Amino acid sequence: MTSDHAPTDTALSLVPAPRELRRLEGDLPLDARTVLDAGPGTEGVARLLRAELGAATGLPLLPEGVGGPPGAGTRGTPSGAAVGADAPSAVRLRVVPEVAAALGPEGYRLTVGEHVAELAGGSPAGVLHAARTLRQLLGPEAFRRAPLRARSWLLPRVAVADAPRFRWRGFMLDVARHFLPKEEILRYLDLLSAHKLNVFHFHLTDDQGWRVEIHSRPRLTEVGAWRPRTRYGHRASPLWNEQPHGGYYTQDDIREIVAYAAERHITVVPEIDIPGHSQAAIAAYPELGNTDVVDTTALQVWDDWGVSPNVLAPADHTLRFYEDVFTELLELFPGRYVHIGGDECLKTQWERSPAAQARIAAEGLRDEEELQSWFIRHFARWLAERGRRLIGWDEILEGGLPPGAVVSSWRGYEGGIAAAEAGHDVVMCPEQQVYLDHRQADGDEPFPIGYVRSLRDVYRFEPIPPQLAGTPRARHVLGAQANLWTEVVHDRQRADYQVFPRLAAFAEVTWSPLPEPERRDTDGFLRRMEAGHYARLDALGVAYRPPSGPLPWQRRVLPPGVSGELGRPIEGPPPGL
């Protein structure tokens, strides 16, 4: 076996940065005799460590009592106790109430001593976060799926105390515009976990596709999951892809995704968009639309981008339909939150619909804005009766916000500020800052959308706006979320390019206790990316945007005879910054 040099400070280029990190003298060797000692509640973390580190290192990481002489790294050996020099090293996993009291349930202490690496978490989630840090300390090769060479593995001796700044550290993926198969969702859950993110917002329905199987309404996937063609590029593009596009997740697929996420302590938040962005559902079941103003039987799943005028009818049978849909979803998604969209609902058809106007009069509503609020309030009550909380985009503020609802503030900070000041919880995801479909630079960006949001820009994102900072209302900011809309994101490689490396910056913003944006050590973060994190992404097979710009195969290439932009770049700095 060859011997590698001892780890350098490169191994300490951790992302996200921990609260406290002390480098101690020496290193802890891991070898074929190393024991993985999993205390109660940490069995899932032990499975992940064996699967991931075992694959990368080739080490068996034997359970307690299998490797080495008795007492080496076992539960009966207290932290820091003397162990014989010839005893095997041990990795010890523990849930420790004292850590929870000091650092919170997701907090952890990682202490790598002379013979034992102890991962003590305030909960199993905290232990997992410690394991994610341990993997980074072993170097980029620890992120491979097979050993690259015969080598010794040295774990730097460190003392780490760490905990997240926010409890909601999320990423939203739109699979309605362009479908990604189940295997890619599982891969993204691994990437979120590697960055200590803990919420996966699953945008499952929109005008362009319905992506989740509903047994009581089979046409939602038989019809609603497929569109005949797709505009290639932004909605101003003259190009079309005539290949039919679609796909959906079976209920067993969803169960697998949710279980996979849960083992990584990630909550999956499903989104079913109502009452707008619903043309795919109306194409499958025309009675859901405003049949008194449009021939809904002629509608198909939308093949274009933008905001469709075809919205749900405010009828009792529409409510019953979606109650059936949500009944099945609640069995699939056990998390507390259910996202109902609520954004970009054009009111034109309701203004022209005698049935909609009759509903406004019967319910004593002022206008179509309050009619949308009537929709949202109905499902807020319905979900609350079943122990769930409704979350929606900030348009749900219009016409009145139902009690207990949570706001995803996407049109800037304003909606989140208004919601927090009214006592509602908020997830900050302003498009001007953390929409990852927006372009990363001027120049040769593939399908350039929106404002330039560079890696530096994302690192300077601050989830708590100045209007709330230092006030009691700041506690309503649950955290933040980065969103990827996929109108021009056709496949895994394009998704990787848009998401990374910017999601690494976002992860640090939501995890680490950073100072205000103008005082952040952005250069230091970029150095840590160069020193170790890009190599980790390489090992994970992530097709990220390099710091020097897109690689040749990542650049935009216009077809022969086509000129102009296939995207929608917006010049200048985003408003409100």
Coordinates of C-alpha atoms in Angstrom, one line a residue:
M1 CA 0.0 0.0 0.0
T2 CA 1.3 3.4 -0.9
S3 CA 1.3 6.2 1.6
D4 CA 0.0 9.7 0.8
H5 CA 1.2 12.9 2.3
A6 CA -0.6 14.1 5.4
P7 CA -3.6 16.3 4.8
T8 CA -2.9 20.0 4.4
D9 CA -5.1 23.0 5.0
T10 CA -6.8 22.1 1.7
A11 CA -8.6 19.4 3.6
L12 CA -10.0 22.2 5.8
S13 CA -11.6 24.1 3.0
L14 CA -15.0 23.2 4.2
V15 CA -18.3 24.4 2.5
P16 CA -20.4 25.5 4.2
A17 CA -18.0 27.0 6.7
P18 CA -18.5 25.7 10.3
R19 CA -19.0 28.1 13.2
E20 CA -15.9 26.8 15.0
L21 CA -12.9 24.9 13.6
R22 CA -9.6 24.1 15.4
R23 CA -6.9 22.2 13.7
L24 CA -5.2 19.8 16.2
E25 CA -1.8 18.3 15.8
G26 CA -1.6 15.0 13.8
D27 CA -4.0 12.8 11.9
L28 CA -6.2 9.8 12.5
P29 CA -5.5 6.9 10.2
L30 CA -8.5 5.0 8.8
D31 CA -7.9 1.5 7.6
A32 CA -9.4 -1.9 7.1
R33 CA -9.7 -2.4 10.9
T34 CA -11.5 0.9 11.5
V35 CA -14.7 0.4 13.6
L36 CA -17.9 2.3 12.9
D37 CA -19.7 2.5 16.2
A38 CA -23.3 3.7 15.8
G39 CA -25.2 4.6 18.9
P40 CA -29.0 4.5 19.2
G41 CA -30.7 6.7 16.6
T42 CA -27.7 6.9 14.3
E43 CA -28.2 3.7 12.4
G44 CA -29.3 5.6 9.3
V45 CA -26.2 7.7 9.3
A46 CA -24.0 4.6 9.7
R47 CA -25.7 3.1 6.6
L48 CA -24.9 6.2 4.6
L49 CA -21.3 6.3 5.8
R50 CA -20.7 2.7 4.9
A51 CA -22.3 3.1 1.5
E52 CA -20.6 6.4 0.6
L53 CA -17.2 6.2 2.3
G54 CA -17.0 2.5 1.9
A55 CA -17.4 2.8 -1.8
A56 CA -14.9 5.7 -2.1
T57 CA -12.2 4.2 0.2
G58 CA -12.7 0.5 -0.1
L59 CA -12.8 0.3 3.7
P60 CA -15.4 -2.0 5.3
L61 CA -16.0 0.3 8.3
L62 CA -16.9 -2.7 10.4
P63 CA -19.6 -2.4 13.1
E64 CA -18.8 -2.5 16.8
G65 CA -17.5 -5.9 17.9
V66 CA -16.5 -7.1 14.5
G67 CA -13.2 -5.3 13.9
G68 CA -10.2 -5.3 16.3
P69 CA -9.9 -6.3 19.9
P70 CA -12.7 -5.8 22.4
G71 CA -13.0 -2.2 23.7
A72 CA -11.5 -0.5 20.7
G73 CA -13.9 2.3 19.7
T74 CA -16.8 0.6 21.4
R75 CA -19.8 2.1 23.2
G76 CA -18.1 1.3 26.5
T77 CA -15.0 3.5 25.7
P78 CA -15.6 7.1 26.8
S79 CA -14.6 9.9 24.5
G80 CA -10.9 10.7 25.0
A81 CA -10.2 7.5 26.9
A82 CA -6.9 5.8 26.4
V83 CA -6.8 3.1 23.7
G84 CA -3.9 0.8 23.0
A85 CA -1.5 2.0 20.3
D86 CA -2.2 -1.1 18.2
A87 CA -5.9 -0.9 18.5
P88 CA -8.0 0.0 15.5
S89 CA -9.3 3.5 15.0
A90 CA -12.9 4.2 15.5
V91 CA -15.6 6.5 14.1
R92 CA -18.2 6.9 16.9
L93 CA -21.8 8.2 16.2
R94 CA -23.8 9.5 19.0
V95 CA -27.0 11.6 19.7
V96 CA -26.1 13.8 22.7
P97 CA -28.7 15.8 24.5
E98 CA -26.1 18.3 25.7
V99 CA -25.2 19.1 22.1
A100 CA -28.9 19.8 21.4
A101 CA -29.1 22.1 24.4
A102 CA -26.0 24.0 23.3
L103 CA -26.3 24.0 19.5
G104 CA -29.8 23.0 18.7
P105 CA -31.1 19.7 17.2
E106 CA -29.2 20.1 13.9
G107 CA -26.0 21.1 15.7
Y108 CA -23.0 18.8 16.1
R109 CA -19.6 18.5 17.5
L110 CA -16.9 16.6 15.5
T111 CA -13.8 15.8 17.5
V112 CA -11.1 13.8 15.7
G113 CA -8.7 12.5 18.4
E114 CA -5.6 10.2 18.3
H115 CA -7.7 7.1 18.1
V116 CA -11.4 8.0 17.8
A117 CA -13.4 10.4 15.6
E118 CA -16.5 11.3 17.6
L119 CA -19.5 12.7 15.8
A120 CA -21.9 14.0 18.4
G121 CA -25.2 15.5 17.2
G122 CA -28.2 17.1 18.8
S123 CA -30.3 14.7 16.8
P124 CA -29.7 12.1 14.1
A125 CA -29.8 15.1 11.6
G126 CA -26.9 16.7 13.5
V127 CA -24.9 13.5 13.4
L128 CA -25.5 13.4 9.6
H129 CA -24.2 16.9 9.3
A130 CA -21.1 15.9 11.2
A131 CA -20.6 13.0 8.8
R132 CA -20.9 15.4 5.9
T133 CA -18.0 17.4 7.4
L134 CA -16.0 14.3 8.0
R135 CA -16.3 13.3 4.4
Q136 CA -15.0 16.7 3.3
L137 CA -12.1 16.4 5.7
L138 CA -11.0 13.2 3.9
G139 CA -10.5 15.0 0.6
P140 CA -12.2 15.0 -2.8
E141 CA -11.4 11.3 -3.4
A142 CA -13.9 10.5 -0.6
F143 CA -16.7 11.7 -3.0
R144 CA -15.9 9.0 -5.6
R145 CA -17.9 5.8 -6.1
A146 CA -14.9 3.6 -6.1
P147 CA -11.3 3.8 -4.9
L148 CA -8.9 5.5 -7.3
R149 CA -5.8 3.8 -5.9
A150 CA -4.4 1.8 -3.0
R151 CA -3.7 4.4 -0.3
S152 CA -3.9 5.1 3.4
W153 CA -6.6 7.5 4.6
L154 CA -5.7 10.1 7.1
L155 CA -8.4 12.1 8.8
P156 CA -7.1 15.5 10.1
R157 CA -7.4 15.9 13.8
V158 CA -9.8 18.7 14.4
A159 CA -12.4 20.0 16.8
V160 CA -15.5 21.4 15.2
A161 CA -18.6 22.9 16.7
D162 CA -21.3 23.8 14.3
A163 CA -25.0 24.5 13.7
P164 CA -27.2 26.0 11.0
R165 CA -28.3 29.7 11.0
F166 CA -31.7 28.9 9.5
R167 CA -34.0 25.9 9.8
W168 CA -35.3 26.1 6.2
R169 CA -32.4 25.7 3.8
G170 CA -34.2 24.8 0.6
F171 CA -33.9 24.1 -3.1
M172 CA -36.8 24.1 -5.5
L173 CA -36.7 22.0 -8.7
D174 CA -39.3 22.5 -11.4
V175 CA -39.9 19.2 -13.2
A176 CA -43.1 20.3 -14.9
R177 CA -41.5 22.4 -17.6
H178 CA -38.8 19.7 -18.3
F179 CA -39.1 16.4 -16.7
L180 CA -36.2 14.7 -14.9
P181 CA -36.4 11.0 -14.2
K182 CA -36.4 9.6 -10.7
E183 CA -32.7 8.8 -10.7
E184 CA -31.8 12.4 -11.2
I185 CA -34.1 13.5 -8.3
L186 CA -32.2 11.0 -6.1
R187 CA -28.9 12.4 -7.3
Y188 CA -30.0 15.9 -6.5
L189 CA -31.0 14.8 -3.0
D190 CA -27.5 13.5 -2.5
L191 CA -26.1 16.9 -3.6
L192 CA -28.4 18.8 -1.3
S193 CA -27.3 16.6 1.6
A194 CA -23.7 17.1 0.8
H195 CA -24.2 20.8 1.2
K196 CA -26.3 20.5 4.4
L197 CA -29.5 21.7 2.8
N198 CA -32.6 20.2 4.3
V199 CA -35.7 21.1 2.2
F200 CA -36.5 19.9 -1.3
H201 CA -39.4 21.8 -2.9
F202 CA -40.8 19.6 -5.6
H203 CA -42.6 21.6 -8.3
L204 CA -44.8 18.8 -9.7
T205 CA -47.5 20.5 -11.8
D206 CA -47.8 23.5 -14.1
D207 CA -49.4 24.4 -17.5
Q208 CA -46.8 22.4 -19.3
G209 CA -47.1 19.1 -17.4
W210 CA -48.5 17.1 -14.5
R211 CA -45.8 14.8 -12.9
V212 CA -47.4 12.8 -10.1
E213 CA -49.6 9.8 -10.4
I214 CA -53.1 10.2 -8.8
H215 CA -55.0 6.9 -8.8
S216 CA -58.4 8.5 -8.5
R217 CA -57.8 10.8 -11.5
P218 CA -55.7 8.8 -13.9
R219 CA -56.0 11.2 -16.8
L220 CA -53.8 13.7 -15.0
T221 CA -50.9 11.6 -16.1
E222 CA -52.4 9.8 -19.0
V223 CA -53.1 13.1 -20.7
G224 CA -51.6 15.8 -18.5
A225 CA -48.1 14.4 -18.3
W226 CA -47.4 14.9 -22.0
R227 CA -47.2 17.8 -24.4
P228 CA -47.0 17.5 -28.2
R229 CA -44.0 19.8 -28.6
T230 CA -41.9 22.4 -26.8
R231 CA -40.6 25.9 -27.6
Y232 CA -36.8 25.8 -27.8
G233 CA -35.6 28.7 -25.8
H234 CA -37.5 31.6 -24.2
R235 CA -41.0 32.4 -25.3
A236 CA -39.7 34.9 -27.8
S237 CA -37.6 32.2 -29.5
P238 CA -38.7 31.3 -33.1
L239 CA -37.6 27.7 -32.6
W240 CA -39.6 24.6 -31.7
N241 CA -38.6 21.1 -30.7
E242 CA -41.3 18.9 -32.3
Q243 CA -40.4 15.9 -30.1
P244 CA -43.3 15.2 -27.7
H245 CA -42.1 15.7 -24.1
G246 CA -43.3 14.2 -20.8
G247 CA -43.1 11.8 -18.0
Y248 CA -44.3 11.4 -14.4
Y249 CA -43.5 9.7 -11.1
T250 CA -45.6 6.8 -10.0
Q251 CA -46.7 6.8 -6.4
D252 CA -44.0 4.2 -5.6
D253 CA -41.5 6.5 -7.2
I254 CA -42.6 9.2 -4.9
R255 CA -42.5 6.9 -1.9
E256 CA -38.9 6.0 -2.8
I257 CA -37.9 9.7 -3.3
V258 CA -39.5 10.7 0.1
A259 CA -37.8 7.8 1.9
Y260 CA -34.4 8.5 0.3
A261 CA -34.8 12.2 1.3
A262 CA -35.8 11.3 4.9
E263 CA -32.7 9.1 5.4
R264 CA -30.8 12.3 4.5
H265 CA -33.0 14.4 6.9
I266 CA -34.4 16.3 3.9
T267 CA -38.1 17.3 4.0
V268 CA -39.8 17.0 0.6
V269 CA -42.4 19.8 0.1
P270 CA -44.8 18.9 -2.9
E271 CA -46.2 21.7 -5.0
I272 CA -49.6 21.4 -6.8
D273 CA -50.2 24.7 -8.5
I274 CA -53.7 26.2 -8.1
P275 CA -55.8 28.1 -9.2
G276 CA -53.5 29.3 -12.0
H277 CA -50.7 27.4 -13.9
S278 CA -53.3 24.6 -14.3
Q279 CA -53.7 24.1 -18.0
A280 CA -52.3 20.6 -17.9
A281 CA -54.9 19.5 -15.4
I282 CA -57.7 21.3 -17.4
A283 CA -56.5 19.5 -20.6
A284 CA -56.9 16.2 -18.8
Y285 CA -60.3 17.1 -17.1
P286 CA -61.9 20.0 -19.1
E287 CA -64.7 20.4 -16.5
L288 CA -62.0 22.0 -14.2
G289 CA -61.8 25.0 -16.5
N290 CA -64.1 28.0 -17.0
T291 CA -66.3 26.2 -19.5
D292 CA -68.8 29.1 -19.8
V293 CA -66.1 31.4 -21.5
V294 CA -63.8 28.9 -23.3
D295 CA -64.1 25.6 -25.0
T296 CA -61.9 23.7 -22.5
T297 CA -62.3 20.4 -24.5
A298 CA -60.1 21.9 -27.2
L299 CA -57.2 22.6 -24.8
Q300 CA -54.0 20.5 -24.7
V301 CA -51.1 20.6 -22.3
W302 CA -49.4 23.9 -23.0
D303 CA -46.4 23.8 -25.3
D304 CA -45.3 27.4 -24.7
W305 CA -43.8 29.4 -21.8
G306 CA -45.2 32.3 -19.9
V307 CA -48.5 32.5 -18.0
S308 CA -51.5 30.7 -19.4
P309 CA -55.0 32.4 -19.1
N310 CA -56.6 29.0 -18.6
V311 CA -57.2 28.8 -14.8
L312 CA -59.4 26.7 -12.6
A313 CA -63.1 27.4 -12.3
P314 CA -64.2 28.5 -8.8
A315 CA -66.7 25.7 -8.6
D316 CA -67.6 23.1 -5.9
H317 CA -66.6 20.2 -8.1
T318 CA -63.2 21.8 -8.6
L319 CA -62.7 21.9 -4.8
R320 CA -63.7 18.3 -4.5
F321 CA -61.4 17.3 -7.3
Y322 CA -58.4 18.8 -5.7
E323 CA -59.4 17.6 -2.2
D324 CA -59.1 14.1 -3.7
V325 CA -55.8 14.9 -5.2
F326 CA -54.4 16.3 -1.9
T327 CA -55.8 13.3 0.0
E328 CA -53.6 11.0 -2.1
L329 CA -50.6 13.4 -1.8
L330 CA -50.8 13.6 2.0
E331 CA -50.3 9.8 2.1
L332 CA -47.2 10.1 -0.1
F333 CA -45.7 13.2 1.5
P334 CA -45.7 13.0 5.3
G335 CA -44.0 16.4 5.8
R336 CA -45.7 19.3 7.5
Y337 CA -45.9 21.7 4.5
V338 CA -47.9 21.5 1.3
H339 CA -47.2 24.1 -1.4
I340 CA -50.2 25.2 -3.4
G341 CA -48.6 27.7 -5.8
G342 CA -51.1 30.5 -5.9
D343 CA -49.0 32.6 -8.2
E344 CA -49.6 34.3 -11.6
C345 CA -53.3 33.5 -11.7
L346 CA -54.7 35.6 -14.5
K347 CA -58.2 36.8 -13.8
T348 CA -59.4 37.4 -17.3
Q349 CA -61.6 34.4 -17.6
W350 CA -63.1 34.9 -14.1
E351 CA -64.0 38.5 -15.1
R352 CA -65.9 37.1 -18.2
S353 CA -67.4 34.1 -16.5
P354 CA -71.0 34.3 -15.2
A355 CA -70.3 31.4 -12.9
A356 CA -67.3 33.0 -11.4
Q357 CA -69.2 36.3 -10.9
A358 CA -72.0 34.4 -9.2
R359 CA -69.5 32.8 -6.8
I360 CA -68.1 36.3 -6.0
A361 CA -71.6 37.5 -5.2
A362 CA -72.6 34.4 -3.2
E363 CA -69.5 34.5 -1.0
G364 CA -69.7 38.2 -0.5
L365 CA -66.3 38.9 -2.1
R366 CA -65.2 42.2 -3.4
D367 CA -63.5 41.1 -6.6
E368 CA -61.5 38.5 -8.4
E369 CA -58.5 39.0 -6.1
E370 CA -60.6 37.9 -3.2
L371 CA -61.9 35.1 -5.3
Q372 CA -58.4 33.8 -5.5
S373 CA -58.1 34.2 -1.7
W374 CA -61.3 32.2 -1.4
F375 CA -59.5 29.3 -3.2
I376 CA -56.4 29.6 -1.0
R377 CA -58.4 29.9 2.3
H378 CA -60.4 26.8 1.5
F379 CA -57.3 24.6 1.1
A380 CA -55.6 26.3 4.0
R381 CA -58.5 25.2 6.3
W382 CA -58.7 21.8 4.6
L383 CA -54.9 21.1 5.1
A384 CA -55.0 22.5 8.7
E385 CA -57.7 20.1 9.6
R386 CA -55.3 17.3 8.6
G387 CA -52.4 18.7 10.5
R388 CA -50.6 20.3 7.6
R389 CA -49.6 23.9 6.8
L390 CA -50.2 25.6 3.5
I391 CA -47.4 27.4 1.8
G392 CA -47.7 29.5 -1.3
W393 CA -46.0 32.1 -3.5
D394 CA -46.4 35.7 -2.3
E395 CA -49.5 36.3 -4.5
I396 CA -51.5 34.5 -1.8
L397 CA -51.2 37.8 0.1
E398 CA -53.5 39.4 -2.4
G399 CA -57.1 39.4 -1.3
G400 CA -56.2 38.4 2.3
L401 CA -53.8 35.8 3.7
P402 CA -55.3 32.8 5.5
P403 CA -54.3 32.2 9.1
G404 CA -51.2 30.0 9.5
A405 CA -50.2 30.2 5.9
V406 CA -46.5 30.5 5.0
V407 CA -45.3 32.8 2.2
S408 CA -42.6 32.0 -0.3
S409 CA -41.4 35.5 -1.1
W410 CA -40.3 35.4 -4.8
R411 CA -41.1 38.9 -6.2
G412 CA -38.4 40.5 -4.1
Y413 CA -38.4 41.0 -0.3
E414 CA -41.6 43.0 -0.2
G415 CA -44.1 40.1 0.1
G416 CA -42.0 38.5 2.8
I417 CA -41.7 41.7 4.8
A418 CA -45.5 42.3 4.6
A419 CA -46.2 38.7 5.6
A420 CA -43.7 38.8 8.5
E421 CA -45.1 42.1 9.8
A422 CA -48.6 40.5 9.8
G423 CA -47.2 37.6 11.8
H424 CA -46.9 35.0 9.1
D425 CA -43.8 32.8 8.6
V426 CA -41.8 33.4 5.4
V427 CA -39.3 31.6 3.2
M428 CA -37.1 34.2 1.3
C429 CA -36.5 33.3 -2.3
P430 CA -36.3 36.6 -4.2
E431 CA -36.0 36.0 -8.0
Q432 CA -33.5 38.9 -8.2
Q433 CA -31.0 37.0 -6.1
V434 CA -31.6 33.3 -5.9
Y435 CA -33.4 32.2 -9.1
L436 CA -30.7 29.9 -10.4
D437 CA -32.2 29.9 -13.9
H438 CA -30.9 33.5 -14.2
R439 CA -27.6 33.9 -16.0
Q440 CA -24.3 33.8 -14.2
A441 CA -22.4 36.4 -16.4
D442 CA -22.6 38.6 -19.4
G443 CA -21.5 37.2 -22.7
D444 CA -21.6 33.6 -23.9
E445 CA -24.1 32.2 -21.4
P446 CA -26.3 29.4 -22.7
F447 CA -29.9 30.6 -22.9
P448 CA -29.3 33.8 -20.8
I449 CA -32.3 34.5 -18.6
G450 CA -32.8 37.5 -16.3
Y451 CA -30.2 39.4 -14.3
V452 CA -26.6 38.5 -13.9
R453 CA -26.3 36.6 -10.6
S454 CA -22.7 35.5 -10.2
L455 CA -21.3 33.2 -7.6
R456 CA -20.2 36.4 -5.7
D457 CA -23.7 37.8 -5.9
V458 CA -25.3 34.7 -4.4
Y459 CA -22.7 34.7 -1.6
R460 CA -23.8 38.2 -0.7
F461 CA -27.5 37.3 -0.5
E462 CA -29.0 38.1 2.9
P463 CA -32.3 36.3 3.8
I464 CA -33.3 38.8 6.5
P465 CA -34.0 42.2 4.9
P466 CA -32.9 45.3 6.7
Q467 CA -36.5 46.2 7.5
L468 CA -36.8 43.1 9.7
A469 CA -33.2 42.8 11.0
G470 CA -33.0 43.2 14.8
T471 CA -36.8 43.2 15.2
P472 CA -39.0 40.5 16.7
R473 CA -40.5 40.0 13.3
A474 CA -37.2 38.5 12.0
R475 CA -38.1 35.2 13.7
H476 CA -40.8 34.7 11.1
V477 CA -38.1 34.2 8.5
L478 CA -37.8 30.5 8.5
G479 CA -34.9 30.6 6.1
A480 CA -34.3 30.8 2.4
Q481 CA -34.6 28.8 -0.8
A482 CA -32.9 28.8 -4.2
N483 CA -35.2 28.0 -7.1
L484 CA -34.5 26.5 -10.5
W485 CA -37.2 26.9 -13.2
T486 CA -36.6 24.8 -16.2
E487 CA -38.2 26.4 -19.3
V488 CA -34.7 26.5 -20.9
V489 CA -33.1 23.7 -18.7
H490 CA -33.6 20.7 -20.9
D491 CA -31.6 18.0 -19.1
R492 CA -29.3 17.1 -16.3
Q493 CA -26.2 18.9 -17.7
R494 CA -28.0 22.2 -18.1
A495 CA -29.5 21.9 -14.6
D496 CA -26.0 21.3 -13.2
Y497 CA -24.6 24.3 -15.1
Q498 CA -27.3 26.6 -13.7
V499 CA -27.3 25.2 -10.1
F500 CA -23.6 24.8 -9.4
P501 CA -21.4 26.3 -8.1
R502 CA -23.9 28.9 -7.0
L503 CA -25.8 26.4 -4.7
A504 CA -22.6 26.0 -2.7
A505 CA -22.6 29.8 -2.0
F506 CA -26.3 29.6 -1.1
A507 CA -25.7 26.7 1.2
E508 CA -23.1 28.7 3.1
V509 CA -25.4 31.8 3.3
T510 CA -28.2 29.7 4.9
W511 CA -26.0 27.6 7.2
S512 CA -23.1 29.8 8.4
P513 CA -23.3 32.8 10.7
L514 CA -22.0 35.3 8.1
P515 CA -21.8 39.0 8.7
E516 CA -23.8 41.5 6.7
P517 CA -23.1 41.2 2.9
E518 CA -20.6 44.1 2.6
R519 CA -18.4 42.6 5.3
R520 CA -18.4 39.0 4.1
D521 CA -15.1 37.4 3.2
T522 CA -16.2 36.6 -0.4
D523 CA -12.6 36.1 -1.6
G524 CA -12.0 33.6 1.2
F525 CA -15.1 31.7 0.1
L526 CA -13.8 31.6 -3.4
R527 CA -10.4 30.4 -2.3
R528 CA -12.1 27.5 -0.4
M529 CA -14.0 26.7 -3.6
E530 CA -10.8 26.6 -5.5
A531 CA -8.8 24.7 -2.8
G532 CA -11.2 21.8 -2.4
H533 CA -14.9 22.2 -3.3
Y534 CA -14.6 22.3 -7.1
A535 CA -12.7 19.0 -6.8
R536 CA -15.5 17.5 -4.7
L537 CA -18.0 18.6 -7.4
D538 CA -15.8 17.0 -10.0
A539 CA -15.7 13.7 -8.1
L540 CA -19.5 13.8 -7.8
G541 CA -19.8 14.2 -11.6
V542 CA -21.4 17.7 -11.4
A543 CA -21.3 19.6 -14.7
Y544 CA -20.9 23.0 -13.0
R545 CA -20.0 26.3 -14.6
P546 CA -16.2 26.7 -14.2
P547 CA -15.0 30.0 -12.7
S548 CA -13.4 30.9 -16.1
G549 CA -16.7 30.6 -18.0
P550 CA -18.6 27.9 -19.9
L551 CA -16.7 25.0 -21.4
P552 CA -17.0 24.7 -25.2
W553 CA -19.8 22.1 -24.9
Q554 CA -21.7 24.3 -22.4
R555 CA -21.9 27.4 -24.7
R556 CA -24.9 28.5 -26.6
V557 CA -24.9 27.5 -30.3
L558 CA -27.5 29.1 -32.6
P559 CA -28.8 26.8 -35.3
P560 CA -28.0 27.8 -38.9
G561 CA -30.1 30.7 -40.1
V562 CA -31.2 31.8 -36.6
S563 CA -30.0 35.0 -35.2
G564 CA -30.7 36.8 -31.9
E565 CA -31.3 35.6 -28.4
L566 CA -32.9 32.4 -27.4
G567 CA -33.0 33.7 -23.9
R568 CA -34.3 36.8 -22.1
P569 CA -31.3 38.7 -20.6
I570 CA -32.1 41.8 -18.4
E571 CA -29.4 44.4 -18.2
G572 CA -28.4 46.3 -15.1
P573 CA -28.4 45.5 -11.4
P574 CA -31.6 43.8 -10.1
P575 CA -34.0 46.2 -8.4
G576 CA -34.1 46.4 -4.6
L577 CA -30.5 45.6 -4.0

